[in-house]
Amino acid sequence: MIHITRGLVETLLRQAEEAEPDSRTVPLAVTRAKNLPAAGLSPDTPVFTHFYLSSKGDAINAIFGVDMKTPAAQTPGIFVSHPLGELKVTKEDDMREVIFLAVPPWSTDSFKAFDRSGNVRELEILDIEPPEETQFAEQ
């Protein structure tokens, strides 16, 4: 079971809609459930709660294609939008442990989680607030 906060899902869907007709890719971070008491989950359960935005015009990123500001070990998930595609992982998508994917009409009905092999994972959207940013992305 993959867990994600409703606020994060809504933010990602809004970003995908605003980027249309272009696709959007966003690295996602987790918070352990021990820091989310309202989740009611086992303390070690990871919950996707935050995202990283890369900066447009970042010279290092533009030259080498590497986002030096996003710590790779802290982003086990990634969100990808397919504005003109199907609700499935493609060879062109960036891969992480969990890939969240969305297609129009940009609703929770068109939002799914996949593993890196492209298999659909069971998803639970939690109606909880993440902790302050100083505590997020805990491994």
PDB file of C-alpha atoms in Angstrom:
ATOM      1  CA  MET A   1       0.000   0.000   0.000  1.00  0.00           C
ATOM      2  CA  ILE A   2       1.297   3.450  -0.962  1.00  0.00           C
ATOM      3  CA  HIS A   3       0.242   6.440   1.186  1.00  0.00           C
ATOM      4  CA  ILE A   4       0.108  10.077   0.097  1.00  0.00           C
ATOM      5  CA  THR A   5      -1.530  13.183   1.550  1.00  0.00           C
ATOM      6  CA  ARG A   6      -4.558  14.658  -0.179  1.00  0.00           C
ATOM      7  CA  GLY A   7      -2.955  18.110  -0.194  1.00  0.00           C
ATOM      8  CA  LEU A   8       0.039  16.781  -2.115  1.00  0.00           C
ATOM      9  CA  VAL A   9      -2.198  14.997  -4.637  1.00  0.00           C
ATOM     10  CA  GLU A  10      -4.238  18.160  -5.204  1.00  0.00           C
ATOM     11  CA  THR A  11      -1.075  20.252  -5.622  1.00  0.00           C
ATOM     12  CA  LEU A  12       0.404  17.804  -8.143  1.00  0.00           C
ATOM     13  CA  LEU A  13      -2.825  17.654 -10.156  1.00  0.00           C
ATOM     14  CA  ARG A  14      -2.999  21.456 -10.208  1.00  0.00           C
ATOM     15  CA  GLN A  15       0.623  21.678 -11.410  1.00  0.00           C
ATOM     16  CA  ALA A  16      -0.076  19.122 -14.146  1.00  0.00           C
ATOM     17  CA  GLU A  17      -3.103  21.067 -15.341  1.00  0.00           C
ATOM     18  CA  GLU A  18      -1.155  24.350 -15.359  1.00  0.00           C
ATOM     19  CA  ALA A  19       1.693  22.754 -17.353  1.00  0.00           C
ATOM     20  CA  GLU A  20      -0.642  21.300 -19.999  1.00  0.00           C
ATOM     21  CA  PRO A  21       0.024  20.594 -22.883  1.00  0.00           C
ATOM     22  CA  ASP A  22       3.535  19.952 -21.512  1.00  0.00           C
ATOM     23  CA  SER A  23       4.214  17.123 -19.134  1.00  0.00           C
ATOM     24  CA  ARG A  24       5.346  17.723 -15.545  1.00  0.00           C
ATOM     25  CA  THR A  25       7.864  15.694 -13.499  1.00  0.00           C
ATOM     26  CA  VAL A  26       8.242  16.362  -9.765  1.00  0.00           C
ATOM     27  CA  PRO A  27      10.430  14.475  -7.218  1.00  0.00           C
ATOM     28  CA  LEU A  28       8.511  13.503  -4.064  1.00  0.00           C
ATOM     29  CA  ALA A  29       9.665  13.064  -0.477  1.00  0.00           C
ATOM     30  CA  VAL A  30       8.281  10.978   2.372  1.00  0.00           C
ATOM     31  CA  THR A  31       7.697  11.517   6.057  1.00  0.00           C
ATOM     32  CA  ARG A  32       7.579   8.553   8.429  1.00  0.00           C
ATOM     33  CA  ALA A  33       4.173   7.981  10.002  1.00  0.00           C
ATOM     34  CA  LYS A  34       5.686   8.426  13.492  1.00  0.00           C
ATOM     35  CA  ASN A  35       5.798  12.151  12.594  1.00  0.00           C
ATOM     36  CA  LEU A  36       2.184  12.047  11.389  1.00  0.00           C
ATOM     37  CA  PRO A  37       0.143  10.866  14.397  1.00  0.00           C
ATOM     38  CA  ALA A  38      -3.157  11.630  12.652  1.00  0.00           C
ATOM     39  CA  ALA A  39      -2.319   9.034   9.977  1.00  0.00           C
ATOM     40  CA  GLY A  40      -2.918   6.109  12.340  1.00  0.00           C
ATOM     41  CA  LEU A  41      -0.250   4.014  10.593  1.00  0.00           C
ATOM     42  CA  SER A  42       2.687   1.961  11.807  1.00  0.00           C
ATOM     43  CA  PRO A  43       5.497   4.383  12.841  1.00  0.00           C
ATOM     44  CA  ASP A  44       7.906   3.275  10.089  1.00  0.00           C
ATOM     45  CA  THR A  45       5.351   3.595   7.274  1.00  0.00           C
ATOM     46  CA  PRO A  46       6.468   6.131   4.641  1.00  0.00           C
ATOM     47  CA  VAL A  47       3.878   8.708   3.618  1.00  0.00           C
ATOM     48  CA  PHE A  48       4.462  10.941   0.593  1.00  0.00           C
ATOM     49  CA  THR A  49       4.022  14.470   1.927  1.00  0.00           C
ATOM     50  CA  HIS A  50       6.316  16.921   0.088  1.00  0.00           C
ATOM     51  CA  PHE A  51       7.780  17.737  -3.303  1.00  0.00           C
ATOM     52  CA  TYR A  52      10.856  19.430  -4.724  1.00  0.00           C
ATOM     53  CA  LEU A  53      10.653  21.944  -7.546  1.00  0.00           C
ATOM     54  CA  SER A  54      13.661  22.411  -9.767  1.00  0.00           C
ATOM     55  CA  SER A  55      14.600  25.971 -10.607  1.00  0.00           C
ATOM     56  CA  LYS A  56      14.238  27.099 -14.191  1.00  0.00           C
ATOM     57  CA  GLY A  57      17.435  28.634 -15.469  1.00  0.00           C
ATOM     58  CA  ASP A  58      19.662  26.587 -13.145  1.00  0.00           C
ATOM     59  CA  ALA A  59      22.981  26.550 -15.054  1.00  0.00           C
ATOM     60  CA  ILE A  60      24.262  23.227 -13.681  1.00  0.00           C
ATOM     61  CA  ASN A  61      20.951  21.518 -14.373  1.00  0.00           C
ATOM     62  CA  ALA A  62      20.783  23.010 -17.868  1.00  0.00           C
ATOM     63  CA  ILE A  63      24.317  21.919 -18.819  1.00  0.00           C
ATOM     64  CA  PHE A  64      24.553  18.502 -17.206  1.00  0.00           C
ATOM     65  CA  GLY A  65      20.883  17.545 -16.889  1.00  0.00           C
ATOM     66  CA  VAL A  66      21.299  16.871 -13.159  1.00  0.00           C
ATOM     67  CA  ASP A  67      19.280  18.620 -10.468  1.00  0.00           C
ATOM     68  CA  MET A  68      21.943  19.303  -7.835  1.00  0.00           C
ATOM     69  CA  LYS A  69      19.451  20.869  -5.396  1.00  0.00           C
ATOM     70  CA  THR A  70      17.277  17.767  -4.920  1.00  0.00           C
ATOM     71  CA  PRO A  71      18.839  15.110  -2.687  1.00  0.00           C
ATOM     72  CA  ALA A  72      18.237  11.843  -4.571  1.00  0.00           C
ATOM     73  CA  ALA A  73      18.154   9.695  -1.438  1.00  0.00           C
ATOM     74  CA  GLN A  74      15.294  11.803  -0.090  1.00  0.00           C
ATOM     75  CA  THR A  75      12.985  11.412  -3.079  1.00  0.00           C
ATOM     76  CA  PRO A  76      11.887   7.770  -3.367  1.00  0.00           C
ATOM     77  CA  GLY A  77       8.898   8.854  -5.455  1.00  0.00           C
ATOM     78  CA  ILE A  78       8.239  10.927  -8.514  1.00  0.00           C
ATOM     79  CA  PHE A  79       5.126  12.443 -10.052  1.00  0.00           C
ATOM     80  CA  VAL A  80       4.740  12.421 -13.834  1.00  0.00           C
ATOM     81  CA  SER A  81       1.893  13.878 -15.855  1.00  0.00           C
ATOM     82  CA  HIS A  82       0.902  12.534 -19.256  1.00  0.00           C
ATOM     83  CA  PRO A  83      -1.293  15.280 -20.742  1.00  0.00           C
ATOM     84  CA  LEU A  84      -1.578  13.495 -24.090  1.00  0.00           C
ATOM     85  CA  GLY A  85      -0.932   9.923 -22.994  1.00  0.00           C
ATOM     86  CA  GLU A  86      -2.333   6.971 -21.181  1.00  0.00           C
ATOM     87  CA  LEU A  87      -2.451   6.241 -17.471  1.00  0.00           C
ATOM     88  CA  LYS A  88       0.581   3.934 -17.546  1.00  0.00           C
ATOM     89  CA  VAL A  89       4.338   4.181 -17.061  1.00  0.00           C
ATOM     90  CA  THR A  90       6.376   4.596 -20.257  1.00  0.00           C
ATOM     91  CA  LYS A  91      10.067   4.122 -21.067  1.00  0.00           C
ATOM     92  CA  GLU A  92      10.450   7.919 -21.225  1.00  0.00           C
ATOM     93  CA  ASP A  93       9.322   8.444 -17.602  1.00  0.00           C
ATOM     94  CA  ASP A  94      11.880   9.049 -14.864  1.00  0.00           C
ATOM     95  CA  MET A  95      11.979   6.031 -12.581  1.00  0.00           C
ATOM     96  CA  ARG A  96      11.905   5.910  -8.804  1.00  0.00           C
ATOM     97  CA  GLU A  97      10.729   3.360  -6.274  1.00  0.00           C
ATOM     98  CA  VAL A  98       7.192   4.762  -6.695  1.00  0.00           C
ATOM     99  CA  ILE A  99       5.896   6.597  -9.760  1.00  0.00           C
ATOM    100  CA  PHE A 100       2.712   8.626  -9.364  1.00  0.00           C
ATOM    101  CA  LEU A 101       1.094   9.287 -12.702  1.00  0.00           C
ATOM    102  CA  ALA A 102      -1.863  11.428 -13.786  1.00  0.00           C
ATOM    103  CA  VAL A 103      -3.721  12.164 -17.008  1.00  0.00           C
ATOM    104  CA  PRO A 104      -6.532  14.592 -17.858  1.00  0.00           C
ATOM    105  CA  PRO A 105      -9.095  15.446 -16.500  1.00  0.00           C
ATOM    106  CA  TRP A 106      -6.631  15.883 -13.584  1.00  0.00           C
ATOM    107  CA  SER A 107      -8.739  14.328 -10.833  1.00  0.00           C
ATOM    108  CA  THR A 108      -8.063  11.654  -8.231  1.00  0.00           C
ATOM    109  CA  ASP A 109      -9.834   9.219 -10.590  1.00  0.00           C
ATOM    110  CA  SER A 110      -7.016   9.733 -13.107  1.00  0.00           C
ATOM    111  CA  PHE A 111      -4.176   9.561 -10.531  1.00  0.00           C
ATOM    112  CA  LYS A 112      -2.422   6.239  -9.807  1.00  0.00           C
ATOM    113  CA  ALA A 113       0.717   4.841  -8.208  1.00  0.00           C
ATOM    114  CA  PHE A 114       3.049   2.383  -9.954  1.00  0.00           C
ATOM    115  CA  ASP A 115       6.229   0.523  -9.085  1.00  0.00           C
ATOM    116  CA  ARG A 116       9.310   0.936 -11.280  1.00  0.00           C
ATOM    117  CA  SER A 117       8.226  -2.077 -13.348  1.00  0.00           C
ATOM    118  CA  GLY A 118       5.001  -0.285 -14.280  1.00  0.00           C
ATOM    119  CA  ASN A 119       2.690  -2.372 -12.082  1.00  0.00           C
ATOM    120  CA  VAL A 120      -0.207  -0.519 -10.446  1.00  0.00           C
ATOM    121  CA  ARG A 121       0.182  -0.237  -6.660  1.00  0.00           C
ATOM    122  CA  GLU A 122      -2.657   0.109  -4.181  1.00  0.00           C
ATOM    123  CA  LEU A 123      -2.962   3.761  -3.166  1.00  0.00           C
ATOM    124  CA  GLU A 124      -4.440   5.415  -0.072  1.00  0.00           C
ATOM    125  CA  ILE A 125      -4.941   9.183  -0.071  1.00  0.00           C
ATOM    126  CA  LEU A 126      -4.811  10.454   3.515  1.00  0.00           C
ATOM    127  CA  ASP A 127      -6.703  13.499   4.760  1.00  0.00           C
ATOM    128  CA  ILE A 128      -3.892  14.705   7.034  1.00  0.00           C
ATOM    129  CA  GLU A 129      -1.527  17.668   7.127  1.00  0.00           C
ATOM    130  CA  PRO A 130       2.217  17.094   6.793  1.00  0.00           C
ATOM    131  CA  PRO A 131       4.583  18.370   9.485  1.00  0.00           C
ATOM    132  CA  GLU A 132       6.555  21.581   9.061  1.00  0.00           C
ATOM    133  CA  GLU A 133       9.142  21.390   6.272  1.00  0.00           C
ATOM    134  CA  THR A 134      12.036  21.111   8.726  1.00  0.00           C
ATOM    135  CA  GLN A 135      10.875  17.562   9.548  1.00  0.00           C
ATOM    136  CA  PHE A 136      10.016  16.195   6.095  1.00  0.00           C
ATOM    137  CA  ALA A 137      11.862  13.732   3.920  1.00  0.00           C
ATOM    138  CA  GLU A 138      12.887  11.439   6.722  1.00  0.00           C
ATOM    139  CA  GLN A 139      14.240   8.098   5.663  1.00  0.00           C
TER     140      GLN A 139
END
